[in-house]
Each structure stands twice: as structure tokens, then as C-alpha cells.
CSV table of C-alpha atoms and ligand atoms in Angstrom, one decimal:
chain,number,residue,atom,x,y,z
A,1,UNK,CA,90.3,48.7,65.9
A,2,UNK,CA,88.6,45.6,65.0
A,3,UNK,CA,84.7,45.9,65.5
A,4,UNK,CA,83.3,44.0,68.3
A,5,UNK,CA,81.8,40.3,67.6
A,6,UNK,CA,78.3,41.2,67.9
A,7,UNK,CA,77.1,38.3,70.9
A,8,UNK,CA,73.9,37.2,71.1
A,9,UNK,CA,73.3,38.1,74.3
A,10,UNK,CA,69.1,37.4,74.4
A,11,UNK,CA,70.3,33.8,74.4
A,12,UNK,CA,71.4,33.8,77.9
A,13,UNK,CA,68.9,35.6,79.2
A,14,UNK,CA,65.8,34.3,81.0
A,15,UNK,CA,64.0,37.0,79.0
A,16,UNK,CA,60.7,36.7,80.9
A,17,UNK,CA,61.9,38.2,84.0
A,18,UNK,CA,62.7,41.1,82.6
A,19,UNK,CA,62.4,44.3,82.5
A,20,UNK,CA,65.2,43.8,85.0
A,21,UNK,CA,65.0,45.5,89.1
A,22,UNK,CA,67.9,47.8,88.6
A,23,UNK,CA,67.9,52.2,88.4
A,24,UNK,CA,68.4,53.9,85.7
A,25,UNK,CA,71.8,53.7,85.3
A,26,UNK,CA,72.9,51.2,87.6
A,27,UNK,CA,76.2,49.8,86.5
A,28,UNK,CA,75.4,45.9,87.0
A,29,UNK,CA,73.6,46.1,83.5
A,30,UNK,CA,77.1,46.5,82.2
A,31,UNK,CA,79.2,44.0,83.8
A,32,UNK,CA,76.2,41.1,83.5
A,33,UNK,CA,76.6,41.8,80.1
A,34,UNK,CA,80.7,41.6,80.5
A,35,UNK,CA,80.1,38.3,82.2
A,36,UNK,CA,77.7,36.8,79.7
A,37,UNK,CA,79.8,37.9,76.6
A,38,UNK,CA,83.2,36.2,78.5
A,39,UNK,CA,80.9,33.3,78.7
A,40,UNK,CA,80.3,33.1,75.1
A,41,UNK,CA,83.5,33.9,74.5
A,42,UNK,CA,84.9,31.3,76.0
A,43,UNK,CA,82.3,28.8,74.9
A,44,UNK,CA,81.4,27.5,78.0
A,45,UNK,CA,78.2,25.3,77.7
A,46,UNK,CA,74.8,26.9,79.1
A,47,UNK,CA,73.9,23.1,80.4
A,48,UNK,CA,77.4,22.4,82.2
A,49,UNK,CA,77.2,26.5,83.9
A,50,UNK,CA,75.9,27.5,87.2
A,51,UNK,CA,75.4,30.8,88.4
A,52,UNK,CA,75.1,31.4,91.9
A,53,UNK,CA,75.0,35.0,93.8
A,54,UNK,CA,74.1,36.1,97.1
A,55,UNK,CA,71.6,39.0,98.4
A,56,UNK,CA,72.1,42.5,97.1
A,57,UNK,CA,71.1,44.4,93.7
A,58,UNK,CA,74.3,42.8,92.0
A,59,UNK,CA,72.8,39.0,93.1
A,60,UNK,CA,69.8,40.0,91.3
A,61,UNK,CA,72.0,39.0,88.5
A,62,UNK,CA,71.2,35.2,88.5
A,63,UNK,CA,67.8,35.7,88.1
A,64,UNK,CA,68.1,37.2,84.9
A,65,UNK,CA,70.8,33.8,83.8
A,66,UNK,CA,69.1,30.8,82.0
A,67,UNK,CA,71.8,29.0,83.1
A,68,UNK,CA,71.2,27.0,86.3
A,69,UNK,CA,71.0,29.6,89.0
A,70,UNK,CA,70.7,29.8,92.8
A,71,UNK,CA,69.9,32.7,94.5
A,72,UNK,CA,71.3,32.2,98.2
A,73,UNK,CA,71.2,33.7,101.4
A,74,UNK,CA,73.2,36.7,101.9
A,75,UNK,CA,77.0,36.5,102.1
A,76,UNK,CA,77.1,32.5,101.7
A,77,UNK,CA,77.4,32.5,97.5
A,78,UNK,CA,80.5,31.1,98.1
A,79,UNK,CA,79.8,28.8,100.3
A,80,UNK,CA,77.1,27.2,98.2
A,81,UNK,CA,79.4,27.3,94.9
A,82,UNK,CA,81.8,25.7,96.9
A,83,UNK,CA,79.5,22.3,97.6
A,84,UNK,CA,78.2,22.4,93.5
A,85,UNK,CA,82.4,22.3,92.5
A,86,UNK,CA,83.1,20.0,95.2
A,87,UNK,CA,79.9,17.6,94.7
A,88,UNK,CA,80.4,18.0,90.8
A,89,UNK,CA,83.8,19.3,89.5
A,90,UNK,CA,82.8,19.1,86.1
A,91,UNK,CA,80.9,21.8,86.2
A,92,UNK,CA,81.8,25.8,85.1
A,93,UNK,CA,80.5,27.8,88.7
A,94,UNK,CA,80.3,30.7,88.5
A,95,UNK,CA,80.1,33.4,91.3
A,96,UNK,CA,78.2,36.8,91.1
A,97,UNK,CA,78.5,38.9,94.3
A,98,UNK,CA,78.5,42.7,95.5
A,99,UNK,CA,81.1,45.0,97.8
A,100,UNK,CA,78.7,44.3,100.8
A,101,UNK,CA,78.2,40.4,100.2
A,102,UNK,CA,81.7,39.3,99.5
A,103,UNK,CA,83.6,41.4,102.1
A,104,UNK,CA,81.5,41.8,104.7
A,105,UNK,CA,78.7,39.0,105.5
A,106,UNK,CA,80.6,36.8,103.1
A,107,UNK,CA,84.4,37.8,103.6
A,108,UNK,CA,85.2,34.7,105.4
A,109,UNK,CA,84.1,32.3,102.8
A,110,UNK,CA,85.6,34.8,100.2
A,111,UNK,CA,89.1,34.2,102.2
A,112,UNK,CA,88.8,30.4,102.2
A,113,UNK,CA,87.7,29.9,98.8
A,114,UNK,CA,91.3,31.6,97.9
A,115,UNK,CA,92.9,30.0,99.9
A,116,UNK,CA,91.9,26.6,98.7
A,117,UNK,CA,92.1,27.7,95.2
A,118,UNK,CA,89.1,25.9,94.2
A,119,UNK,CA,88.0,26.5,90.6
A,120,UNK,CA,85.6,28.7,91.2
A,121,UNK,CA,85.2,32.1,89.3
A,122,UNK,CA,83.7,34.9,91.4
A,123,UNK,CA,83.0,38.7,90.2
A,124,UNK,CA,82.0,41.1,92.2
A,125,UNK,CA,80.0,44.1,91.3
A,126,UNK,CA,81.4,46.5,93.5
A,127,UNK,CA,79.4,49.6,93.9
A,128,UNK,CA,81.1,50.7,97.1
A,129,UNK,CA,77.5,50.9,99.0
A,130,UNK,CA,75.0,48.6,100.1
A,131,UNK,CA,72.3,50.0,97.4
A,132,UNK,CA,69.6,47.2,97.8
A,133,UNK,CA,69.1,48.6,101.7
A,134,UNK,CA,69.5,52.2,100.7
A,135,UNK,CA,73.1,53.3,101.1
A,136,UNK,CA,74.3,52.1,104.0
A,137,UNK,CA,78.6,52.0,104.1
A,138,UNK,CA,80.2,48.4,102.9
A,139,UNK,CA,84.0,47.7,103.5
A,140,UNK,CA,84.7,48.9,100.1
A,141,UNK,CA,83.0,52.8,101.3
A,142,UNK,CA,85.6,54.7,100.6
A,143,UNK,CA,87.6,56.5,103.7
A,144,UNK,CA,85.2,60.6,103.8
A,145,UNK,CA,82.9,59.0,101.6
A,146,UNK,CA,78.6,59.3,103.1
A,147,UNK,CA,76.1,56.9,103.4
A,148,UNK,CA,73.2,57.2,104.9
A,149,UNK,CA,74.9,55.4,107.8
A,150,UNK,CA,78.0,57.6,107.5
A,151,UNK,CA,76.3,61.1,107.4
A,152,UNK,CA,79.5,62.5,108.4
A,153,UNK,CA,81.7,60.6,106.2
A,154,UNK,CA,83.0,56.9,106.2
A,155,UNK,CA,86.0,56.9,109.1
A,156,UNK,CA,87.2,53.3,107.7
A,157,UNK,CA,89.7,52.6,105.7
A,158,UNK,CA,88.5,50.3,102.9
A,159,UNK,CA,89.6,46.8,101.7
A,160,UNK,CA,91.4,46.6,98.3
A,161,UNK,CA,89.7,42.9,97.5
A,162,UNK,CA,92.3,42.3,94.7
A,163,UNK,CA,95.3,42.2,97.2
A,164,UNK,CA,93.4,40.5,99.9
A,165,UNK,CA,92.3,37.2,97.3
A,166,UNK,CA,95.5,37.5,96.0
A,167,UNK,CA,96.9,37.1,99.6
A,168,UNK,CA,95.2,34.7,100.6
A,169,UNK,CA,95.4,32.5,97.6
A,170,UNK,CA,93.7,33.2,94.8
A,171,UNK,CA,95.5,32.0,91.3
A,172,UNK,CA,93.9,34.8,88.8
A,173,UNK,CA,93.0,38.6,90.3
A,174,UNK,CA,91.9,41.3,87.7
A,175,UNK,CA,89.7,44.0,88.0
A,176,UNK,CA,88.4,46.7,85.5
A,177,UNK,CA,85.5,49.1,85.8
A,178,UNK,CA,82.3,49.7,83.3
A,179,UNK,CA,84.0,52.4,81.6
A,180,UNK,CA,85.8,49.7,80.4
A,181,UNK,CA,83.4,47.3,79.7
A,182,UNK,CA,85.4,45.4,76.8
A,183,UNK,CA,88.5,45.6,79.1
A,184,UNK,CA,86.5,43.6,81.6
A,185,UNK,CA,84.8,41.0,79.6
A,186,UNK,CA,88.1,39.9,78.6
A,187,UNK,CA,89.6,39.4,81.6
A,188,UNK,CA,86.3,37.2,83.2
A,189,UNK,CA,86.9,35.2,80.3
A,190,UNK,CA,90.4,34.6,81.5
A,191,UNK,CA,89.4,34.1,85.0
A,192,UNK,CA,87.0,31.5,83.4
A,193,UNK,CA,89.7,29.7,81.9
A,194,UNK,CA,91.8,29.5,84.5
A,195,UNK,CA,92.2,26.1,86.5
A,196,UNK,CA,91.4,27.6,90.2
A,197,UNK,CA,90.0,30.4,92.0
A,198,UNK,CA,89.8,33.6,89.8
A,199,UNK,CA,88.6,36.6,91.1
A,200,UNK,CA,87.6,39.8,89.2
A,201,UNK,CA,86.1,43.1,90.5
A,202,UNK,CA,84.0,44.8,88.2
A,203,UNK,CA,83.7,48.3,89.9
A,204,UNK,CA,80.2,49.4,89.0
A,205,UNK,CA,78.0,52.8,89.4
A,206,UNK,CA,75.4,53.2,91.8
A,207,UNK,CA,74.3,56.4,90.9
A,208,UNK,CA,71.1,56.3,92.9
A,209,UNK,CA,73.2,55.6,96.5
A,210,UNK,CA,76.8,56.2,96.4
A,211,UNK,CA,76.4,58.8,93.6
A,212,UNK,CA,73.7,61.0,95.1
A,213,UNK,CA,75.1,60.4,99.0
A,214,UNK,CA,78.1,61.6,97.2
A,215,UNK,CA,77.1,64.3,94.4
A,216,UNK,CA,78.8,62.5,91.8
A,217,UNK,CA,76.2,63.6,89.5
A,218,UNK,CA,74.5,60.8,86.9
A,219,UNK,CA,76.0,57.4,85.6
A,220,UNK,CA,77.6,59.2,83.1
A,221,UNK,CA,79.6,61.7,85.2
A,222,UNK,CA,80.4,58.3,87.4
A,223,UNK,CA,81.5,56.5,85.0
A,224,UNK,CA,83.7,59.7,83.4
A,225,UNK,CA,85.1,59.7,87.1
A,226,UNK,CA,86.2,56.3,86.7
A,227,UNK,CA,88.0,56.6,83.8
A,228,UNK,CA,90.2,59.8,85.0
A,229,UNK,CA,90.9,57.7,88.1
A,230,UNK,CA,91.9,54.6,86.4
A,231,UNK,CA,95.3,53.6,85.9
A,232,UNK,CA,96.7,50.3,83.6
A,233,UNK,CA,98.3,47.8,86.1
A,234,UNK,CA,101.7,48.3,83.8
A,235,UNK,CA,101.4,52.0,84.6
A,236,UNK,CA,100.5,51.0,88.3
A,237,UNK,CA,103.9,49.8,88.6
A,238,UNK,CA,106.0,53.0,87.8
A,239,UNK,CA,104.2,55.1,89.9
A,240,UNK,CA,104.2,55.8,94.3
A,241,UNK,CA,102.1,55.0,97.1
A,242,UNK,CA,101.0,58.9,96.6
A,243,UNK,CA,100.9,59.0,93.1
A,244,UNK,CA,98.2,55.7,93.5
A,245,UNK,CA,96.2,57.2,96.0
A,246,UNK,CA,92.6,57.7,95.1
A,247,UNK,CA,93.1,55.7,92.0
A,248,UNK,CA,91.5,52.6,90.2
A,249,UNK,CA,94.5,50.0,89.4
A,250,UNK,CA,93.1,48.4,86.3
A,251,UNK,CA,94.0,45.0,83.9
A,252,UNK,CA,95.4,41.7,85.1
A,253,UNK,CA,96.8,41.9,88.9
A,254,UNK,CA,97.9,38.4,89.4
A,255,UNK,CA,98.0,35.1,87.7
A,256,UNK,CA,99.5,32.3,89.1
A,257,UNK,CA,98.5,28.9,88.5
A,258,UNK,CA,98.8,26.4,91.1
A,259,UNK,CA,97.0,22.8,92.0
A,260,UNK,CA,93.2,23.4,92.0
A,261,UNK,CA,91.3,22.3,95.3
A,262,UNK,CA,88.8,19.3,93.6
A,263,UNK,CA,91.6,17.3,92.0
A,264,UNK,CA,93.3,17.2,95.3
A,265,UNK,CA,90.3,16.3,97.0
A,266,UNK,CA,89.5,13.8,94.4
A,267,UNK,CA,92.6,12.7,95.4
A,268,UNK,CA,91.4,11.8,98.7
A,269,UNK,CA,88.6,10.1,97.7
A,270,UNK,CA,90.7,7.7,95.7
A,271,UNK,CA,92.8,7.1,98.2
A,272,UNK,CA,90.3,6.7,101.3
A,273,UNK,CA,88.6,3.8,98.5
A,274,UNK,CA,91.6,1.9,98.1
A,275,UNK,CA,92.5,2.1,102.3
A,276,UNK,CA,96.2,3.6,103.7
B,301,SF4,S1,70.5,51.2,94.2
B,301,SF4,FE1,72.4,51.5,93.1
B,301,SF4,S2,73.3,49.5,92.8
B,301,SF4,FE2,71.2,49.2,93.3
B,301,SF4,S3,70.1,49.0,91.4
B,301,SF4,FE3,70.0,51.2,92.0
B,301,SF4,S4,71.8,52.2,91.0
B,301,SF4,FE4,72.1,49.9,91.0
């Protein structure tokens, strides 16, 4: 195997705010640096990127970006990434969201934003718990799983936020896991590339919540976990309902490109200039 392309990943840090907020551990460490080697990867210009992320311990994230970065309010990433594309659709915007943000406070806007297939890229570090607030169940809790608001275990049944964007509109859907950190990086840089909404779920540990709610043991036992359960999309498609259940689909889910939302409503614009 070819060795990886050693990235210098200092440069796109703001490296006076660190030491960074997150546990011993934590799996967001892993999939910034995914992100920011995708971003290298790919080439796209530190001046002509904005990050923008919500309120959780993934949102943190932008903080630690020297890119230009806006930390919103909770659940509305999307919304603000959706007025930077739309006021300025020359810039690469970028979304970095959690489990809790993008499904629940935020899962309208993460709906629409697929729908419209604006070219916005959004990961989101799913840790399957609201970690910031201490453990409290998100949409993506697993069904038996505790929280410190399920101390009897989860009763919902969870979204799968790769088949709900993908429904809804989305033209790029991937998702991988920090076990497979190299397997991620490269498909954020193809959701980067792509013209139109590309959405990628990173699934994270949160060993200090989930994991100890859950007796998962540390990060490394997590992220051991992860790998048994994960199974290639190729794989994915061979196998039943019953065979899936429980697991981690990983790799590319869905690419389809199709007419991105700011060149249509460029369109508009033209066309409201020159009268009907
Ligand atoms: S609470 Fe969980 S998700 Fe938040 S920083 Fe700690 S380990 Fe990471």
C-alpha cells in the first residue's frame, strides 16, 4: 500500500486556540483531521473556504479552522451556509454539524438544503448522543441504547441520515467511521467536488457519554466496535434486512449529479434584470 501523503495539517489550524475542548479520546479529533486533509486534497483555497458549524462538541470544530468560520446558533448551520452560497456562490462552504444539530434542532434545514441541492458540503460528526449537554438521547440514539435521559434505554427508532438526504435530494451521500479515517477523508473530498449538496456522516466515538452510558469501554474498544460492525456499501448490497441490522453501511451511498440550486437562482436574477 502506498504510504500516505504526509499533509500539513498545522497550516489549517488556528493553532492558538488550541489545546483543543474535546475528551480524551473523542472521535471529532479524527474526522477534523479527515476534513482538513480532503481539503488539501482537493486544493481548495484557504481564502475562498468557509466553515460554518452549529452548537455541540463537533461545532467546536470551526474554531479550531483558519479558514473563515462562523460559529452559529444551534441547529441553524445550514441555514447560515445557505445565505454565504446563495449571497456568494463562488465560495467552497462548508458544513460541520453533530447527530443532535443536524437531525434534530436543525433537521428541517438539513431536509431543504437536499432538497434544493445547493452546493453545500455538510459532515456530520455523529456521536449518537448529545455529549456537549451530558448525554442526553439525539435521533441517531440507537433503539435500547441509555442516556442519561433514557435511563431505561432509548424506545425510538433512529434516523439513518444517509437515506433521509438522499431522499430528499441530496446529489452525493457517503458515510464512513474513524476506524476508517483514510476511507473518510476520501470520500469528503468527493463530496467537495461535487456540484451540489454532498452529505457525509463521519460516525465518531464519544467515549465519555455514549461509551460509558453504554459500557463500551475506551475509544479504542469503540472504535474496534465499529470496525466489526461495518460493512462496504458493495457488500451492503448482497446481504438482508436481518443480515444489516445493527450494522454500519460504509463507502459511497449515492451520487447523482443534478442542476445545483445557485445557478438556477442566478438564473432568476438574470432574468428578473432583463423583465418577463
Ligand atoms: S463529550 Fe463525547 S463527543 Fe463531546 S468531547 Fe467528550 S468524548 Fe467527544
Amino acid at each position: 500500500m502506498a504510504a500516505a501523503e504526509k499533509v500539513p495539517v498545522k497550516r489549517y489550524l488556528r493553532l492558538a486556540k488550541l489545546p483543543h475542548i474535546w475528551c480524551p479520546g473523542c472521535g471529532h479529533g479524527i474526522a477534523l483531521q479527515a476534513l482538513i486533509r480532503a481539503i488539501h486534497s482537493t486544493g481548495l483555497s484557504q481564502d475562498n473556504t468557509v466553515i460554518v458549524s452549529g452548537i455541540g462538541c463537533s461545532s467546536r470544530a470551526s474554531g479550531y479552522l483558519d479558514f473563515d468560520t462562523l460559529h452559529t446558533t444551534h441547529g441553524r448551520a445550514l441555514a447560515f451556509a445557505t445565505g454565504i452560497k446563495v449571497a456568494n456562490p463562488d465560495l467552497n462552504v462548508v458544513v460541520i454539524t453533530g447527530d443532535g444539530d443536524a437531525a434534530a434542532i436543525g433537521g428541517n434545514h438539513l431536509i431543504h438544503a437536499a432538497r434544493r441541492n445547493i452546493g453545500i458540503t455538510c459532515v456530520c460528526f455523529n456521536n449518537t448522543i448529545y455529549g456537549m449537554t451530558s448525554g442526553q438521547y439525539s435521533p441517531l440514539t440507537p433503539t435500547d441504547a441509555y442516556a442519561t435521559t433514557a435511563p431505561y434505554g432509548n424506545i425510538d427508532t433512529p434516523f439513518d441520515l444517509c437515506e433521509l438526504t438522499k431522499a430528499a435530494g441530496a446529489s452525493y451521500v457517503a458515510r464512513a467511521t474513524t476506524y476508517h479515517a483514510r476511507l473518510l477523508e476520501k470520500l469528503i473530498a468527493k463530496g467537495l467536488q461535487n456540484d451540489g449538496f454532498s452529505f457525509i456522516e463521519a460516525v465518531v466515538q464519544c467515549p465519555t457519554y455514549f461509551g460509558r452510558k453504554n459500557k463500551l469501554g475506551d475509544a479504542f474498544r469503540m472504535m474496534k466496535l465499529m470496525q466489526e460492525r461495518s460493512v462496504p456499501v458493495s457488500k451492503a448490497a448482497a446481504m438482508t434486512a436481518e443480515e444489516l441490522a445493527g450494522k454500519i453501511v460504509i463507502g459511497e451511498l449515492w451520487h447523482r449529479p443534478r442542476p445545483e440550486y445557485t445557478k438556477a437562482y442566478d438564473a432568476v436574477i438574470a432574468k428578473a434584470g432583463g423583465g418577463r
